[in-house]
Amino acid sequence: MDVVLLSRLQFALTIMFHYLFPPLTIGMGVVLVYLEGMYLRTREPMYETAARFWTRVFALNFAVGVATGIVMEFQFGTNWAVYSRFVGDVFGSALAAEGIFAFFLESGFLAVLVFGWDRVGPKMHFFSTVMVSLGSIFSSVWIVVANSWQQTPAGSHLVAVERGGAALVRAEITDFWALVFNPSTVQRLVHVWIGAFILGAFFIMSISAWYLLKGRHAAFARRSFGGALLLGTLASLAALVSGHSQARNVYRHQPAKIAAFEAHFTTGPGDLSLFGLPDQRAGVIRGNVAIPGGLSFLLHDDFEAPVLGLDRIRPQDRPPVLLPFVSYRVMVGLGLAFIGLTLLASLLHWRNRLFETRWLLWIFVFAVGGAMVANQFGWVAAEVGRQPWVVQPPVVRGPDGAPLLDADGFLRYATATITAPDGTSREIVAGLRTRDGVSESVTAGQVLTSILLFGFIYLLLGALWIAVLHHKIQAGPEPPRDPRAPDLLDAAGAIAGHRASLTHAKGGAA
Amino acid sequence: MSLPVIWFVLLAALLTGYAILDGFDLGVGILHPLARDERERRLFVNAIGPLWDGNEVWLVTFGGALFAMFPEAYATIFSGFYLAFMLLLVALITRAVSLEFRGKMASAGWRRAWDWAFFGSSLGATLLFGVTVGNGIIGVPLDTHGVFAGGLLALLGPYQLLVGLLAVALFALHGALFLHLKAEGPVQQRLATAVWHVWGTFLTLYLLVTIYTLLVVPEAAANFRHYPWAGIVLVLNVLAIAYIPRALFLRRYGRAFVASTLTITCLVFLFAMAVFPTILHARNDPALSWTIYNAASSTKTLTIGLIIAGIGMPFVLAYTGIVYWTFRGKVVLDDHSY
């Protein structure tokens, strides 16, 4: 296997494992803010119990997210050195902003959130929760900005800098805000957040449903399920609206990607395939069940309107079809299923029958897996669909906004004129191919070693995460405290002249 | 000061922040076998419990800033040190996970396994940091395109390993002084004895590395001739190291910790002075080196980065202050501890 394929596999492995956790923390962070805010307002002990329990679960997810996140930052340099040289000027600013604005905020206040219950007052604790939640959201902003720039570059230009007597081409910033608000940032960010809220809500509903089915911590589980159901329902509905609007935006800026999502091989009116297996070589979908003109309707509100197909993309610029087609369908299918599930549950909840409908609760116990898959597959579709580019060149458009075709009838990508140190100029396409981005000095053997290393560590980590999560769920939330009790204990402790000492501390709790 | 110079100084500042803060929690990991029973082991872990994660962010931000401001150096270093950095990542992951998971189950075997993982990963990560710094001083082989041209063995020479050991001794010293402030009872007594041995080891390695550096990399001293004021830092460094035993003798442990903090600051400064304006020195031909000028991003990015840092850093210092203030004082183990 070659170093490009291995490096891509390693990136896929490490990013997919990492991405199990950030959406969970973003989604759960919002729920924690709600629970603690409600506790401050109502002083109902149930809210505090819930906040304490979910904070412990949150901390576990956060820790694994941080541990696997450092790998991502290193990997740009270790495996994708040429890419790093190409994008550093642009991408680096977003990454540095993420470090300074987001990581310090989340990890600093996480300490207060997890360890500070008895050290700071409830208001300061609530403030810390808000900061951690904001930090995780800021972090998503900057990394999505960086990713979106690679999909739809803006606010930058290509220049040649002299390195060792040769011209090295790299992207440089021309306009910071144009880069931040490049054509796909806002749409992608909204969709990422909605995906995170769905996952957070389904995660909480899963554990709560399990408690309800087992008849444990019923009051706590009802409260948690109810709150998460509201978030899950709203987010599932919002995902549909956001997804539709995003697909149109992708068609405008990355038509090759939509053609891959929909296995739309030939330019013309597009059908919406519901089931089928695309065969890229033959240019057909086998076993196709489709809504005629459905794709044209979704993109143009017109069943007859032509949609640009893969035949208009140069053969060497065509993305693979099978993986984007399948993963896109899995994501959309799951998204529709979430809407059905949450609406049904909301209806039953309204009728006061939800917590007796055991079969539905059982579905919710496992539906969190679906939410994880939907988040993952959405990214698989987005990232594989932009291949063979790691930085996709922008589409050239005519005055009417329609993409222009070149003399051979293929879609035109933007180009840049590069002047070498010796004064000669040449025209290059304004993007970077994935296969050209790998490190010059790294061998396939080295990457294979690190894949095995990470594969082993992540397998272990995944098993441990599940074991500890299971343990925490078994332990369950603490019973609500009598609000006066701790004060009395404190007072007694003060009179007796000793504080909670090592020997009095409970072992094993954290 | 030109923008590349400002960013070189800021990177050195981030590295100093990292070495001071993560330095003591890595040190606590290295000293972890000194703890004799479960209560002491929990005390060690909880002394850094709320702090280590925030400390590690300094490394992440250092990496991000290097990527943003000197992408050429970032790309060459990270791809060149491939296997070394993969091992470093494994160490950092293992460390985070062992801290997080050890207290989650009551089984003694479970906890002992994580204790050894915590010790091994702290030791391994520190050693690899030191080896990386050693390579930064002595240089690495680069080809005409500024790409690393060598194997793992080129990075693991005796000089680099010696600097790695120095880093281990330095962080162990820093961690022991930190723990002494956080602990009470018999373990504190044992730390007070251990810290003398650690200090002695550190001093020996410090002298060896200094002599070795002047012998193999005489050009490391060049900047001190250009900028004689930098000699003050050298004197300050020696004074700080010499003050530690005095403070220990007088039982002024807080001051001893301040002295080890100052020692780390001086050492990072001396490292920066030894390499400036180079970021990655080419051992085979100095003309191929990556300097802050030929590795830098565009002026616009350097400026935007400075604005981001200017807005962000005051907040960062404020949160760090709040968190350290919240968790000041001796370790108290409660329901929320590890």
Short mmCIF file of C-alpha atoms in Angstrom, two decimals, chain A residues 48-385:
data_model
loop_
_atom_site.label_atom_id
_atom_site.label_comp_id
_atom_site.label_asym_id
_atom_site.label_seq_id
_atom_site.Cartn_x
_atom_site.Cartn_y
_atom_site.Cartn_z
CA GLU A 48 -28.62 19.65 40.98
CA THR A 49 -28.59 15.85 41.16
CA ALA A 50 -29.05 15.68 37.41
CA ALA A 51 -26.34 18.28 36.75
CA ARG A 52 -23.86 16.42 38.98
CA PHE A 53 -24.54 13.08 37.32
CA TRP A 54 -24.33 14.37 33.76
CA THR A 55 -21.20 16.37 34.61
CA ARG A 56 -19.43 13.16 35.57
CA VAL A 57 -20.40 11.56 32.27
CA PHE A 58 -19.51 14.76 30.42
CA ALA A 59 -16.04 14.83 32.02
CA LEU A 60 -15.33 11.30 30.85
CA ASN A 61 -16.32 12.14 27.27
CA PHE A 62 -14.37 15.37 27.39
CA ALA A 63 -11.20 13.66 28.60
CA VAL A 64 -11.22 11.14 25.77
CA GLY A 65 -12.00 13.94 23.32
CA VAL A 66 -9.00 15.98 24.47
CA ALA A 67 -6.65 13.00 24.50
CA THR A 68 -7.56 12.06 20.93
CA GLY A 69 -7.69 15.69 19.75
CA ILE A 70 -3.98 16.36 20.22
CA VAL A 71 -3.35 13.61 17.67
CA MET A 72 -5.22 15.61 15.05
CA GLU A 73 -3.08 18.72 15.50
CA PHE A 74 0.12 16.69 15.26
CA GLN A 75 -1.03 14.72 12.27
CA PHE A 76 -1.27 17.67 9.90
CA GLY A 77 2.49 18.04 10.28
CA THR A 78 3.53 14.43 10.67
CA ASN A 79 1.63 12.92 7.74
CA TRP A 80 0.65 15.91 5.60
CA ALA A 81 3.75 18.11 5.57
CA VAL A 82 3.29 19.37 1.99
CA TYR A 83 -0.32 20.17 2.76
CA SER A 84 0.82 21.98 5.94
CA ARG A 85 3.26 24.09 3.94
CA PHE A 86 0.45 24.88 1.45
CA VAL A 87 -2.27 25.80 3.95
CA GLY A 88 -0.24 26.92 7.01
CA ASP A 89 -0.64 30.62 6.35
CA VAL A 90 -4.44 30.28 6.14
CA PHE A 91 -5.32 27.25 8.21
CA GLY A 92 -2.83 28.03 10.94
CA SER A 93 -4.57 31.27 11.95
CA ALA A 94 -7.82 29.42 12.55
CA LEU A 95 -6.03 26.71 14.50
CA ALA A 96 -4.14 29.24 16.64
CA ALA A 97 -7.43 31.07 17.30
CA GLU A 98 -8.97 27.78 18.35
CA GLY A 99 -6.15 27.18 20.83
CA ILE A 100 -6.24 30.65 22.33
CA PHE A 101 -9.98 31.32 22.32
CA ALA A 102 -11.43 27.86 22.85
CA PHE A 103 -9.08 25.28 24.36
CA PHE A 104 -7.89 27.39 27.27
CA LEU A 105 -11.47 28.38 28.05
CA GLU A 106 -12.84 24.85 28.08
CA SER A 107 -10.02 23.08 29.84
CA GLY A 108 -9.56 25.81 32.45
CA PHE A 109 -13.18 25.96 33.51
CA LEU A 110 -13.64 22.21 33.14
CA ALA A 111 -11.52 21.92 36.29
CA VAL A 112 -14.01 24.07 38.20
CA LEU A 113 -16.94 22.21 36.63
CA VAL A 114 -15.70 18.76 37.62
CA PHE A 115 -13.68 19.35 40.81
CA GLY A 116 -15.14 22.60 42.04
CA TRP A 117 -18.58 21.60 43.37
CA ASP A 118 -17.46 22.08 46.97
CA ARG A 119 -14.94 24.82 46.31
CA VAL A 120 -16.97 27.51 44.57
CA GLY A 121 -20.53 28.76 45.04
CA PRO A 122 -23.38 27.63 42.76
CA LYS A 123 -23.24 30.85 40.73
CA MET A 124 -19.54 30.52 40.00
CA HIS A 125 -20.14 26.87 39.16
CA PHE A 126 -22.89 27.84 36.74
CA PHE A 127 -20.59 30.43 35.20
CA SER A 128 -17.92 27.76 34.70
CA THR A 129 -20.45 25.48 33.03
CA VAL A 130 -21.42 28.26 30.64
CA MET A 131 -17.74 28.89 29.87
CA VAL A 132 -17.01 25.22 29.16
CA SER A 133 -20.03 25.00 26.90
CA LEU A 134 -19.02 28.21 25.11
CA GLY A 135 -15.45 26.94 24.80
CA SER A 136 -16.56 23.74 23.09
CA ILE A 137 -18.75 25.78 20.73
CA PHE A 138 -15.89 28.24 19.94
CA SER A 139 -13.67 25.30 19.22
CA SER A 140 -16.15 23.95 16.69
CA VAL A 141 -16.31 27.39 15.05
CA TRP A 142 -12.60 27.59 14.27
CA ILE A 143 -12.11 24.05 13.12
CA VAL A 144 -15.17 24.28 10.88
CA VAL A 145 -13.83 27.56 9.47
CA ALA A 146 -10.59 25.79 8.58
CA ASN A 147 -12.39 22.83 7.04
CA SER A 148 -14.81 25.02 5.11
CA TRP A 149 -11.99 27.04 3.65
CA GLN A 150 -10.59 23.81 2.20
CA GLN A 151 -13.96 23.05 0.65
CA THR A 152 -14.71 26.54 -0.65
CA PRO A 153 -11.55 28.69 -0.43
CA ALA A 154 -12.08 32.45 -0.09
CA GLY A 155 -10.14 35.39 1.30
CA SER A 156 -6.84 33.92 0.12
CA HIS A 157 -4.64 33.72 -2.95
CA LEU A 158 -1.85 31.48 -4.16
CA VAL A 159 1.71 32.76 -4.23
CA ALA A 160 5.08 31.24 -4.97
CA VAL A 161 7.79 31.58 -2.36
CA GLU A 162 11.38 30.61 -2.99
CA ARG A 163 12.62 27.54 -1.16
CA GLY A 164 15.94 25.96 -2.00
CA GLY A 165 15.99 27.61 -5.44
CA ALA A 166 12.59 26.16 -6.37
CA ALA A 167 9.14 27.77 -6.25
CA LEU A 168 6.93 26.52 -3.45
CA VAL A 169 3.28 27.35 -3.94
CA ARG A 170 1.20 28.22 -0.92
CA ALA A 171 -2.07 29.93 -0.03
CA GLU A 172 -1.81 33.26 1.78
CA ILE A 173 -4.50 35.26 3.52
CA THR A 174 -5.82 38.33 1.72
CA ASP A 175 -8.96 38.98 3.74
CA PHE A 176 -9.43 37.42 7.18
CA TRP A 177 -13.21 37.90 7.40
CA ALA A 178 -13.78 36.62 3.86
CA LEU A 179 -11.79 33.56 4.89
CA VAL A 180 -13.81 33.09 8.09
CA PHE A 181 -17.13 33.60 6.31
CA ASN A 182 -16.22 31.65 3.19
CA PRO A 183 -19.22 30.36 1.21
CA SER A 184 -19.71 27.17 3.22
CA THR A 185 -18.73 28.10 6.81
CA VAL A 186 -22.10 29.20 8.20
CA GLN A 187 -24.12 26.40 6.62
CA ARG A 188 -21.64 23.76 7.75
CA LEU A 189 -21.35 25.16 11.24
CA VAL A 190 -25.10 25.22 11.77
CA HIS A 191 -25.39 21.64 10.55
CA VAL A 192 -22.49 20.50 12.77
CA TRP A 193 -24.11 22.11 15.83
CA ILE A 194 -27.48 20.54 15.07
CA GLY A 195 -25.77 17.16 14.69
CA ALA A 196 -24.10 17.70 18.06
CA PHE A 197 -27.38 18.63 19.74
CA ILE A 198 -29.06 15.53 18.31
CA LEU A 199 -26.25 13.34 19.58
CA GLY A 200 -26.20 14.97 23.03
CA ALA A 201 -29.98 14.63 23.33
CA PHE A 202 -30.03 11.00 22.17
CA PHE A 203 -27.17 10.13 24.50
CA ILE A 204 -29.09 11.47 27.50
CA MET A 205 -32.35 9.88 26.30
CA SER A 206 -30.59 6.54 25.90
CA ILE A 207 -29.33 6.40 29.48
CA SER A 208 -32.60 7.82 30.87
CA ALA A 209 -34.68 5.33 28.90
CA TRP A 210 -32.59 2.51 30.30
CA TYR A 211 -33.20 3.72 33.86
CA LEU A 212 -36.93 3.97 33.14
CA LEU A 213 -37.04 0.44 31.72
CA LYS A 214 -35.16 -0.90 34.74
CA GLY A 215 -37.34 1.12 37.12
CA ARG A 216 -34.36 2.93 38.63
CA HIS A 217 -34.00 6.63 39.44
CA ALA A 218 -37.41 7.13 37.81
CA ALA A 219 -37.99 10.76 38.79
CA PHE A 220 -34.51 11.75 37.65
CA ALA A 221 -34.80 9.79 34.41
CA ARG A 222 -38.19 11.32 33.55
CA ARG A 223 -36.88 14.82 34.05
CA SER A 224 -33.75 14.14 31.99
CA PHE A 225 -35.63 12.36 29.22
CA GLY A 226 -38.23 15.12 28.96
CA GLY A 227 -35.63 17.86 28.64
CA ALA A 228 -33.51 15.94 26.15
CA LEU A 229 -36.59 14.99 24.11
CA LEU A 230 -37.42 18.65 23.61
CA LEU A 231 -33.87 19.38 22.43
CA GLY A 232 -33.81 16.23 20.28
CA THR A 233 -37.13 17.01 18.58
CA LEU A 234 -36.24 20.59 17.77
CA ALA A 235 -32.76 19.63 16.57
CA SER A 236 -34.03 16.77 14.39
CA LEU A 237 -36.50 19.07 12.67
CA ALA A 238 -33.87 21.77 12.27
CA ALA A 239 -31.47 19.23 10.72
CA LEU A 240 -33.89 18.68 7.85
CA VAL A 241 -34.16 22.39 7.07
CA SER A 242 -30.43 22.99 7.50
CA GLY A 243 -29.51 19.89 5.48
CA HIS A 244 -31.70 20.90 2.57
CA SER A 245 -30.30 24.40 2.49
CA GLN A 246 -26.75 23.07 2.79
CA ALA A 247 -27.22 20.64 -0.12
CA ARG A 248 -28.21 23.55 -2.35
CA ASN A 249 -25.16 25.47 -1.20
CA VAL A 250 -22.92 22.48 -1.93
CA TYR A 251 -24.41 22.22 -5.42
CA ARG A 252 -23.60 25.86 -6.03
CA HIS A 253 -19.99 25.65 -4.85
CA GLN A 254 -19.02 21.98 -5.21
CA PRO A 255 -21.25 20.47 -7.91
CA ALA A 256 -18.98 17.42 -8.24
CA LYS A 257 -19.72 16.54 -4.64
CA ILE A 258 -23.51 16.61 -5.09
CA ALA A 259 -23.11 14.51 -8.23
CA ALA A 260 -21.21 11.96 -6.10
CA PHE A 261 -23.79 12.07 -3.27
CA GLU A 262 -26.56 11.35 -5.74
CA ALA A 263 -24.59 9.17 -8.19
CA HIS A 264 -25.72 11.61 -10.87
CA PHE A 265 -23.55 10.43 -13.73
CA THR A 266 -25.02 12.30 -16.71
CA THR A 267 -25.94 15.98 -16.85
CA GLY A 268 -29.69 16.49 -17.22
CA PRO A 269 -32.80 16.21 -15.04
CA GLY A 270 -31.85 14.32 -11.88
CA ASP A 271 -33.78 11.54 -10.15
CA LEU A 272 -33.65 11.10 -6.41
CA SER A 273 -32.43 7.60 -5.74
CA LEU A 274 -33.90 6.06 -2.59
CA PHE A 275 -32.18 2.67 -2.79
CA GLY A 276 -29.56 1.25 -5.09
CA LEU A 277 -25.90 0.56 -5.52
CA PRO A 278 -23.99 2.85 -7.87
CA ASP A 279 -21.52 1.35 -10.32
CA GLN A 280 -19.18 4.19 -11.18
CA ARG A 281 -17.40 2.38 -14.01
CA ALA A 282 -20.65 1.60 -15.83
CA GLY A 283 -22.18 4.94 -14.85
CA VAL A 284 -25.43 3.42 -13.55
CA ILE A 285 -27.15 2.74 -10.25
CA ARG A 286 -27.95 -0.96 -9.89
CA GLY A 287 -31.29 -1.91 -8.32
CA ASN A 288 -32.31 1.72 -8.40
CA VAL A 289 -35.59 2.85 -6.79
CA ALA A 290 -35.88 6.56 -7.52
CA ILE A 291 -38.27 9.50 -7.49
CA PRO A 292 -38.15 10.81 -11.07
CA GLY A 293 -36.92 14.39 -11.17
CA GLY A 294 -36.57 14.39 -7.37
CA LEU A 295 -33.00 15.71 -7.36
CA SER A 296 -33.87 18.48 -9.82
CA PHE A 297 -36.79 19.44 -7.61
CA LEU A 298 -34.72 19.55 -4.41
CA LEU A 299 -32.01 21.67 -6.01
CA HIS A 300 -34.08 23.86 -8.36
CA ASP A 301 -37.75 23.52 -7.24
CA ASP A 302 -38.38 22.17 -10.76
CA PHE A 303 -38.68 18.49 -11.71
CA GLU A 304 -37.26 19.12 -15.19
CA ALA A 305 -34.27 21.36 -14.43
CA PRO A 306 -30.90 19.97 -15.52
CA VAL A 307 -28.38 19.07 -12.82
CA LEU A 308 -24.65 19.01 -13.55
CA GLY A 309 -23.42 15.42 -13.61
CA LEU A 310 -20.07 13.69 -13.22
CA ASP A 311 -19.69 13.62 -17.03
CA ARG A 312 -18.92 17.36 -16.83
CA ILE A 313 -16.04 16.80 -14.39
CA ARG A 314 -12.63 15.93 -15.82
CA PRO A 315 -11.96 12.22 -15.22
CA GLN A 316 -8.97 12.92 -12.98
CA ASP A 317 -11.05 15.35 -10.90
CA ARG A 318 -13.98 13.01 -10.26
CA PRO A 319 -14.69 11.94 -6.68
CA PRO A 320 -15.42 8.30 -5.87
CA VAL A 321 -19.18 7.72 -5.88
CA LEU A 322 -19.97 4.64 -3.83
CA LEU A 323 -18.85 5.84 -0.40
CA PRO A 324 -20.35 9.35 -0.57
CA PHE A 325 -23.58 7.94 -2.07
CA VAL A 326 -24.03 5.35 0.67
CA SER A 327 -22.92 7.47 3.63
CA TYR A 328 -25.03 10.43 2.51
CA ARG A 329 -28.09 8.19 2.30
CA VAL A 330 -27.42 6.65 5.70
CA MET A 331 -27.16 10.13 7.23
CA VAL A 332 -30.33 11.43 5.59
CA GLY A 333 -32.23 8.21 6.36
CA LEU A 334 -31.22 8.35 10.01
CA GLY A 335 -32.11 12.04 10.16
CA LEU A 336 -35.62 11.28 8.91
CA ALA A 337 -35.90 8.41 11.38
CA PHE A 338 -34.95 10.79 14.23
CA ILE A 339 -37.76 13.11 13.22
CA GLY A 340 -40.28 10.24 13.25
CA LEU A 341 -39.01 8.90 16.58
CA THR A 342 -38.88 12.21 18.42
CA LEU A 343 -42.26 13.36 17.10
CA LEU A 344 -43.87 10.10 18.13
CA ALA A 345 -42.23 10.30 21.57
CA SER A 346 -43.32 13.93 21.95
CA LEU A 347 -46.89 13.01 21.07
CA LEU A 348 -46.93 10.18 23.63
CA HIS A 349 -45.28 12.44 26.20
CA TRP A 350 -48.01 15.01 25.64
CA ARG A 351 -50.59 12.22 26.17
CA ASN A 352 -48.68 11.14 29.33
CA ARG A 353 -48.10 7.69 27.90
CA LEU A 354 -44.46 7.88 26.86
CA PHE A 355 -42.95 6.30 29.97
CA GLU A 356 -45.30 3.30 29.73
CA THR A 357 -44.47 2.67 26.06
CA ARG A 358 -41.63 0.26 26.70
CA TRP A 359 -40.89 -0.72 23.11
CA LEU A 360 -40.26 2.92 22.23
CA LEU A 361 -38.00 3.37 25.26
CA TRP A 362 -36.03 0.33 24.11
CA ILE A 363 -35.57 1.96 20.70
CA PHE A 364 -34.27 5.07 22.45
CA VAL A 365 -31.75 3.02 24.42
CA PHE A 366 -30.08 2.10 21.12
CA ALA A 367 -30.92 5.11 18.96
CA VAL A 368 -27.84 6.95 20.27
CA GLY A 369 -25.77 4.61 18.09
CA GLY A 370 -27.72 5.90 15.10
CA ALA A 371 -27.00 9.49 16.10
CA MET A 372 -23.28 8.70 16.25
CA VAL A 373 -23.41 7.01 12.87
CA ALA A 374 -25.28 9.97 11.37
CA ASN A 375 -22.65 12.43 12.62
CA GLN A 376 -19.82 10.25 11.32
CA PHE A 377 -21.36 9.47 7.96
CA GLY A 378 -22.22 13.08 7.33
CA TRP A 379 -18.52 13.87 7.57
CA VAL A 380 -17.54 10.83 5.49
CA ALA A 381 -19.83 12.06 2.72
CA ALA A 382 -18.50 15.62 3.01
CA GLU A 383 -14.82 14.64 3.02
CA VAL A 384 -14.80 11.79 0.50
CA GLY A 385 -17.14 13.79 -1.74
#
